[in-house]
Structures are given as structure tokens and as C-alpha cells.
Coordinates of N, CA and C in Angstrom, one line a residue:
X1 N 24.5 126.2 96.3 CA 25.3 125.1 96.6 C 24.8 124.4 97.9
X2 N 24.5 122.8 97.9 CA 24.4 122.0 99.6 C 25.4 122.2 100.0
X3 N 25.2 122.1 101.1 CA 26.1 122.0 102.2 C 25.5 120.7 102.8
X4 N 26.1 119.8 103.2 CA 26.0 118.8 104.0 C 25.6 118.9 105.1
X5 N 24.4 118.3 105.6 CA 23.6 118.8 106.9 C 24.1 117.6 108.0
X6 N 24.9 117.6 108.7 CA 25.1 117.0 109.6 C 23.7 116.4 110.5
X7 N 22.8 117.5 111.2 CA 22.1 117.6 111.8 C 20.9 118.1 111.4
X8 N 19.9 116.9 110.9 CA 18.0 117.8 110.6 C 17.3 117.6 111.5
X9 N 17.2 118.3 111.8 CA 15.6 118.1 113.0 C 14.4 117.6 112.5
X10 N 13.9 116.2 113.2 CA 13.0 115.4 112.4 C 11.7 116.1 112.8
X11 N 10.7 115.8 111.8 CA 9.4 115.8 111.9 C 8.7 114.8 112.6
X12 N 7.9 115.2 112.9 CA 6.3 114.3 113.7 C 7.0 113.8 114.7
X13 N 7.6 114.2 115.6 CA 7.8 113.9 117.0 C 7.7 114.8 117.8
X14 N 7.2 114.2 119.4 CA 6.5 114.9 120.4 C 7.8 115.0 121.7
X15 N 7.8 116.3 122.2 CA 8.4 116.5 123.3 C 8.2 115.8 124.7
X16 N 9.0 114.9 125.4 CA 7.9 114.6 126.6 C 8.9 115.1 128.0
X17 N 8.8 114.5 128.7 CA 9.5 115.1 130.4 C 11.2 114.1 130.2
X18 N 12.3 115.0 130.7 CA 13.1 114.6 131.1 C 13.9 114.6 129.9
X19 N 13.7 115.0 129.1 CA 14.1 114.9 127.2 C 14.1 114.1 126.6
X20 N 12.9 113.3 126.8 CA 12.6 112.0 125.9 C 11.5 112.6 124.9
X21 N 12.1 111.7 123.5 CA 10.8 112.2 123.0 C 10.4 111.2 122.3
X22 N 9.0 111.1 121.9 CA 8.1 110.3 121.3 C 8.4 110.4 119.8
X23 N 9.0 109.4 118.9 CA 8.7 109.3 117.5 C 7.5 109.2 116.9
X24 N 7.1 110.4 116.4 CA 5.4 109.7 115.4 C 5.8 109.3 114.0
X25 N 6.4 109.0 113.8 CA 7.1 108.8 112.2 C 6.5 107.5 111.4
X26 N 6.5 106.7 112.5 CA 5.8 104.9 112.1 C 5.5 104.9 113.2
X27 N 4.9 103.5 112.9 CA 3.6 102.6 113.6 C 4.5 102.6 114.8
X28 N 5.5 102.0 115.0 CA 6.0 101.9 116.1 C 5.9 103.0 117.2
X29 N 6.0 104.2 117.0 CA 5.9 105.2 118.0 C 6.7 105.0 119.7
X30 N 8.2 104.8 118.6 CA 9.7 104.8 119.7 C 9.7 106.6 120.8
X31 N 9.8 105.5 121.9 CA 10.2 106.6 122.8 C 11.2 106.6 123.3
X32 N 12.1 107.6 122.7 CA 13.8 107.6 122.5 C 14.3 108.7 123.5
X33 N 15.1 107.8 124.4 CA 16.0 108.6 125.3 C 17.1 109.4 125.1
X34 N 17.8 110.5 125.9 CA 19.1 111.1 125.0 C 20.0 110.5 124.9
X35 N 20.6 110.6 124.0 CA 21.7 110.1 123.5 C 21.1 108.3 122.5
X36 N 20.5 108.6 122.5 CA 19.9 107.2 121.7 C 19.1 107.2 120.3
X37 N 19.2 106.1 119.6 CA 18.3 105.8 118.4 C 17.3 105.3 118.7
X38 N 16.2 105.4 117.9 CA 15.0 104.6 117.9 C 14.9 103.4 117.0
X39 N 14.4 102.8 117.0 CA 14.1 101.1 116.6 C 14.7 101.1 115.4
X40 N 14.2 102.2 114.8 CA 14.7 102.2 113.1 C 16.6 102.8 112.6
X41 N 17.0 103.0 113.9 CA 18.1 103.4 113.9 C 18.8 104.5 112.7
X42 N 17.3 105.3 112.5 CA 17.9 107.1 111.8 C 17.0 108.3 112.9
X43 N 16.8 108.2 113.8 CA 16.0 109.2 114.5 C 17.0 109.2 115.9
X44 N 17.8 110.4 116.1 CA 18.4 110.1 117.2 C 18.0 111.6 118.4
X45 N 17.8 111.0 119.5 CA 17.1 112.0 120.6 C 19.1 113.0 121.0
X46 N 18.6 113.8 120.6 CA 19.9 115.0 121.0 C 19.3 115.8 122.3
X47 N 19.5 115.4 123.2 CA 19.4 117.2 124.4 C 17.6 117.2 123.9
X48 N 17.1 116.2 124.0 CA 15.2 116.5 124.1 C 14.7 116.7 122.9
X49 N 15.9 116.8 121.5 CA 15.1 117.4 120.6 C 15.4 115.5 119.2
X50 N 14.7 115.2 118.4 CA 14.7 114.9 117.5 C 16.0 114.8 116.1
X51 N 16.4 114.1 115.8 CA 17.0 114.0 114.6 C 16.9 113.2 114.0
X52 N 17.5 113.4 112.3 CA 17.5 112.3 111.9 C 19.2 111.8 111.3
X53 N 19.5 111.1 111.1 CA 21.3 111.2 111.0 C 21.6 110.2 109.7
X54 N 20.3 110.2 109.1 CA 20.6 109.5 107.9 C 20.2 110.5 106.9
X55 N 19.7 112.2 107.0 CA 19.2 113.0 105.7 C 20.8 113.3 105.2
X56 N 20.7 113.0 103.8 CA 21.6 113.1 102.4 C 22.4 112.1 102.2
X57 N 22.0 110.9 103.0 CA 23.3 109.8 103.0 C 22.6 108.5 102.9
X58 N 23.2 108.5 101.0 CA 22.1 107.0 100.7 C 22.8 105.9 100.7
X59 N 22.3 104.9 100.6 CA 22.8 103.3 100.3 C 22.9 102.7 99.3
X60 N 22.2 103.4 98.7 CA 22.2 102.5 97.3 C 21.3 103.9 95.9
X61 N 21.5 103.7 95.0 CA 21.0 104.2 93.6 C 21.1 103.9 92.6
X62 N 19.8 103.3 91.9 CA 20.1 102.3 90.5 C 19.1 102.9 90.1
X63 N 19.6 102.7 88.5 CA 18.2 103.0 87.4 C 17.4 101.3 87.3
X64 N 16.3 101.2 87.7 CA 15.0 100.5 87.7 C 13.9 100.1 86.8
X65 N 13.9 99.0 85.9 CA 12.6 99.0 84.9 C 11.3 99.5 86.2
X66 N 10.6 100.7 85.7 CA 9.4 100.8 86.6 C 8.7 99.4 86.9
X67 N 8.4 98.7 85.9 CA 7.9 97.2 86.4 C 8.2 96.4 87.7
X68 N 9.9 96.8 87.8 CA 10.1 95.9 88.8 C 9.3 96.7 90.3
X69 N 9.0 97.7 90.2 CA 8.0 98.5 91.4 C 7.1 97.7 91.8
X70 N 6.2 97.8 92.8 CA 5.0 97.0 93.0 C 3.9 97.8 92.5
X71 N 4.0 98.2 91.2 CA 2.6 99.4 90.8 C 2.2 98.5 89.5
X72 N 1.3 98.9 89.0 CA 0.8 98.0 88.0 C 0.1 99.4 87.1
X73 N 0.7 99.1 85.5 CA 0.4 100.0 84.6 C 0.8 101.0 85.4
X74 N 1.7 102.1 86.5 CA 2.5 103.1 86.4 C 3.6 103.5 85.3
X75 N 3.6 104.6 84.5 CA 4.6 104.9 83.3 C 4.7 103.2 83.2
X76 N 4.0 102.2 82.5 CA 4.9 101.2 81.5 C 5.9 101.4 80.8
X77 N 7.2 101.0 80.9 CA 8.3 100.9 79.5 C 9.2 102.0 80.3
X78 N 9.2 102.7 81.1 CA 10.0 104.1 81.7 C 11.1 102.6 82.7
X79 N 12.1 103.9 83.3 CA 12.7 103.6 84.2 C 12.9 104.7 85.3
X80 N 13.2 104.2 86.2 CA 13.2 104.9 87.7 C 14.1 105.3 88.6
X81 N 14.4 106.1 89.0 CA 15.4 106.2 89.8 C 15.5 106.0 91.2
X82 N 15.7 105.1 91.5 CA 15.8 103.9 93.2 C 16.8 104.6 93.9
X83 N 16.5 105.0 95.0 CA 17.4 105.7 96.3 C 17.2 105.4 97.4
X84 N 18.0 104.6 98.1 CA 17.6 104.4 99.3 C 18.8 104.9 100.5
X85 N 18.6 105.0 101.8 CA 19.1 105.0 102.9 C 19.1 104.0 103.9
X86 N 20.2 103.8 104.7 CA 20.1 103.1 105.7 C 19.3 103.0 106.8
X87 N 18.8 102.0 107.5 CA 18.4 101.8 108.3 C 16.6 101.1 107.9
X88 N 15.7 101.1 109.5 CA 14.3 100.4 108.5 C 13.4 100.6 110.4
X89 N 12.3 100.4 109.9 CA 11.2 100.6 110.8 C 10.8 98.9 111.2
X90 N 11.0 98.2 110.1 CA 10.5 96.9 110.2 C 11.4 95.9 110.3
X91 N 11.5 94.4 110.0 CA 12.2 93.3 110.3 C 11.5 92.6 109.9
X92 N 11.6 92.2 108.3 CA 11.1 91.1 107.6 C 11.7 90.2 108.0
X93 N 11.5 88.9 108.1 CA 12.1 87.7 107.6 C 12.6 87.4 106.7
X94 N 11.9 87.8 105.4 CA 12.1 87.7 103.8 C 12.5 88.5 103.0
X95 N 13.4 90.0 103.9 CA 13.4 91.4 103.2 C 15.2 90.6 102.2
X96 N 14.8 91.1 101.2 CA 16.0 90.9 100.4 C 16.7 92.4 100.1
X97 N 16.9 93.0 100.9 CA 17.6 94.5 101.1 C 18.1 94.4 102.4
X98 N 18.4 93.1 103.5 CA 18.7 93.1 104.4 C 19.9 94.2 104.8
X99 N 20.8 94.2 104.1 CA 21.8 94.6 104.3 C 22.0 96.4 104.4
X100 N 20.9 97.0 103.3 CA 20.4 97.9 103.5 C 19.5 98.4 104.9
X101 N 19.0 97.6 104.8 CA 17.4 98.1 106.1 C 17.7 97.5 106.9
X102 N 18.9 96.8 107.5 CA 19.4 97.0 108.7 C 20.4 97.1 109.1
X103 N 20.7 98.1 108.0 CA 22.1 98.8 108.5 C 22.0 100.1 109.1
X104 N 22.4 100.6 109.9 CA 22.9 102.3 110.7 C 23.4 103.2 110.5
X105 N 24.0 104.0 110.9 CA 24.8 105.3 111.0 C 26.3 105.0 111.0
X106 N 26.4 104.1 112.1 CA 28.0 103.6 112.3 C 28.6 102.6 111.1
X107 N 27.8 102.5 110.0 CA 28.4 100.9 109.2 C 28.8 102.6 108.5
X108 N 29.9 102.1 107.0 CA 30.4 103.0 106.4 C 30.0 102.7 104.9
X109 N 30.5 103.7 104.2 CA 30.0 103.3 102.8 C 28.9 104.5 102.2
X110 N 28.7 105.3 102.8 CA 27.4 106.5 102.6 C 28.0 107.3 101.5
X111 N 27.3 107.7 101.0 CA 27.5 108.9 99.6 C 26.1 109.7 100.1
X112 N 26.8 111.2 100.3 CA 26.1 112.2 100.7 C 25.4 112.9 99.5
X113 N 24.5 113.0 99.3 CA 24.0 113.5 98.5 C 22.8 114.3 98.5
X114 N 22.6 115.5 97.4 CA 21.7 116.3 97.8 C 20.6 116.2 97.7
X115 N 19.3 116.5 97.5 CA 18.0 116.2 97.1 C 18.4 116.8 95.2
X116 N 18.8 118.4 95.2 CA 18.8 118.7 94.1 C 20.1 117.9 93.0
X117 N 21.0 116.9 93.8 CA 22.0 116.0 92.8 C 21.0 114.9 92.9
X118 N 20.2 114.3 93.2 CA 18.9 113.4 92.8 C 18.4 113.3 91.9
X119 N 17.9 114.9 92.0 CA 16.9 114.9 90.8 C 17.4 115.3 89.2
X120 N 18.9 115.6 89.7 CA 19.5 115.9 88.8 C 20.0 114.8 87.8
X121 N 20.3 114.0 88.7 CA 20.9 112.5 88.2 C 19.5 111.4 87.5
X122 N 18.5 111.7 88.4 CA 17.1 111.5 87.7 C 17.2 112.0 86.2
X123 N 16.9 112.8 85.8 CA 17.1 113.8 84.8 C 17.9 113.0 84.0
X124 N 19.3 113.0 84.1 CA 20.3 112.5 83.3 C 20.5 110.8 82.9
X125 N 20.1 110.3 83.9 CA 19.6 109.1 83.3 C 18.4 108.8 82.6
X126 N 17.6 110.0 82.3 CA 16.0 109.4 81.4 C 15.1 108.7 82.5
X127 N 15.2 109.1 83.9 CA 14.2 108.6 84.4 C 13.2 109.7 84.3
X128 N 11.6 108.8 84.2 CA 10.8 109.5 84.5 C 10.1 109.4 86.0
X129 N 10.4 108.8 86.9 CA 10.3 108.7 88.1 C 11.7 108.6 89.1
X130 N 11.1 108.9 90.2 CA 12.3 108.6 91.8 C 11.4 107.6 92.3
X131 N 12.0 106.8 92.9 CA 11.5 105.6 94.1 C 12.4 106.1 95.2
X132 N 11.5 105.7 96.3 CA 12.4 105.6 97.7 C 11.9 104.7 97.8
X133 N 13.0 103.6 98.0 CA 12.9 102.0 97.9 C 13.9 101.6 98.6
X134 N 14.1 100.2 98.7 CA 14.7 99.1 99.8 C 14.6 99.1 100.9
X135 N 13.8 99.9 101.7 CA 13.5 100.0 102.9 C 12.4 101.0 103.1
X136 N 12.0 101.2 104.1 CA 10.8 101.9 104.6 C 11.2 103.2 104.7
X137 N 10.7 103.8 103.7 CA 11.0 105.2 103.0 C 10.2 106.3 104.4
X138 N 9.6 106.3 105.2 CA 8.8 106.7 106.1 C 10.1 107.4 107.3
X139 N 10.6 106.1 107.3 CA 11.8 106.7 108.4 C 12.8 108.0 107.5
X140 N 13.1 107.8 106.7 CA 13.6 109.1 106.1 C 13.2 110.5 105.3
X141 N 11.7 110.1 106.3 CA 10.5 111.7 105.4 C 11.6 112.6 105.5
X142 N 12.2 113.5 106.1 CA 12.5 114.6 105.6 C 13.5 114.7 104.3
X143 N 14.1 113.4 104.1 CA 14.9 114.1 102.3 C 13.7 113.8 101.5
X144 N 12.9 112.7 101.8 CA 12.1 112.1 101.0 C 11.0 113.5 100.5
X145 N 10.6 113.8 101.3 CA 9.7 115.3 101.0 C 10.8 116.2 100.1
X146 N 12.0 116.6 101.0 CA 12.6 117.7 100.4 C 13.1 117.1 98.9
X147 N 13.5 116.0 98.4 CA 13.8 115.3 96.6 C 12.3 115.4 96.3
X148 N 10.9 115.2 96.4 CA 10.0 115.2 95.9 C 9.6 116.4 95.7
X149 N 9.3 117.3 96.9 CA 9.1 118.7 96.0 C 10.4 119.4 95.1
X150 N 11.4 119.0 95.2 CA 12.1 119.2 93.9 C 11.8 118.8 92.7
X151 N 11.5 117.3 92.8 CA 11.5 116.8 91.8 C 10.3 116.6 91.4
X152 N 8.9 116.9 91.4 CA 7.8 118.0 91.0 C 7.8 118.7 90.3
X153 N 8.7 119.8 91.0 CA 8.9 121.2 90.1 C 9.5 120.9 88.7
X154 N 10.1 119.7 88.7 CA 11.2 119.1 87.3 C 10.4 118.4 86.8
X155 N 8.8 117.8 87.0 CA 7.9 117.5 86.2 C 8.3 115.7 86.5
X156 N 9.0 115.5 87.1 CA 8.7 114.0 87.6 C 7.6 113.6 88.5
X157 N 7.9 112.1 88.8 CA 6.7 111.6 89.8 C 7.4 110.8 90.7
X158 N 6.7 110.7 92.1 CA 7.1 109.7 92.7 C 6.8 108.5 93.0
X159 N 7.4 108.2 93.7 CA 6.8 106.6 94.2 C 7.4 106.1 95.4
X160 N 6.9 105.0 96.4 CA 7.9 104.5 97.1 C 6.8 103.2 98.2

């Protein structure tokens, strides 16, 4: 059974003096002080160490003609399963998920969900793929890894 992880300690980030630490996550490479977020507003510096405060809590989930992806000839005719989280590394001008990818931790509306109710729900809708979509899937590597090696083992593919 999940349990709801309040708190994941993120990957690719470096320890520095005074408990700041360095995001390696994106290009940006935010040096986040305690008690603060980094640019992309899901990496939050706790006491020197790293988090992320958006793993299991998505924004959005729709079944997707794979077409609408930016892949060409991936599974033609399939559909997909689109997951995303809040927050974003970037600031289009022209991002039409605005409301997604730059939104935070403090806005409301999240449905916590597990990696294994993902893939599960993948499954049951006939998708043959997962997307991590509407925003920059990078800032949320750790569910992103943890639903992909699940959903592997279940003979799907990803994308994002």
C-alpha cells in the first residue's frame, strides 16, 4: 500500500557551506537557501538538504491521441496517458499550460497519487504509453523515474 510521501529527498543536488544547496536538476542550476524554493518552485532546501514537494501530487491526467505528442510515427492510432505536476523550470511566453507550469505548492487542487495508481490507471484506460507533459517533466525526476520503472515492468513506454 502508498503511503503519501510528504517529504522525497531530491536527486542531483550538491551540498554547499551554510546549507545552501546547489540544484543540478536543469539548466538553471538554482542555489537555494533554507527554507526556500528554487526557480521552478518543486525543490525546496530543508536544513541543507534537498526536496522535492511536488512527488505524488499531479495537476492534471488525460487520456491523449499519441499524435497530439511532439513524436512522429510513435505507436500511431494508441493513446496515452498525460500526467503532469505543478510547477516549471522555464517561462514561455507562448506555454499554453500556463496555469499548470506556473503553479506551486501553495495553489490547491492536487490529487496525490501513486506511481503504482498511474500505471494502473494507464492500464485501464488502454493506454499504451505514459507522458509527463505540460511542463518540464525534469523538475519532477523522482516520480518520473519511480512511474517509469513501474511502468516498464507492465510493458509500457514512455515519453515526455
Amino acid at each position: 500500500m502508498w503511503v503519501a510521501l510528504l517529504e522525497v529527498e531530491a536527486l542531483l543536488y550538491e551540498k554547499l557551506e551554510k546549507e545552501v544547496v546547489k540544484c543540478n536538476v536543469c539548466p538553471r542550476r538554482c542555489y537555494v537557501k533554507p527554507g526556500t524554493l528554487g526557480f521552478c518552485r518543486v525543490r525546496q532546501n530543508k536544513s541543507g538538504r534537498l526536496y522535492t514537494v511536488s512527488y505524488g501530487k499531479l495537476t492534471a491526467s488525460n487520456v491523449d491521441p499519441i499524435e497530439k505528442k511532439p513524436l512522429y510515427h510513435f505507436w500511431p492510432g494508441t493513446v496515452s496517458y498525460s500526467i503532469s505536476s505543478f510547477g516549471c523550470s522555464l517561462v514561455c511566453p507562448w506555454c499554453q499550460n500556463w496555469s499548470i507550469s506556473q503553479a506551486g505548492p501553495s495553489d490547491s487542487g492536487y490529487g496525490e497519487v501513486s506511481p503504482e495508481q498511474v500505471v494502473k490507471a494507464a492500464k485501464r484506460y488502454g493506454c499504451k504509453t505514459i507522458s509527463y507533459t505540460y511542463n518540464e517533466p525534469l523538475i519532477w525526476l523522482e516520480y518520473v523515474l519511480d512511474t517509469a520503472k513501474l511502468a516498464l515492468k507492465k510493458v509500457f513506454s514512455t515519453c515526455s
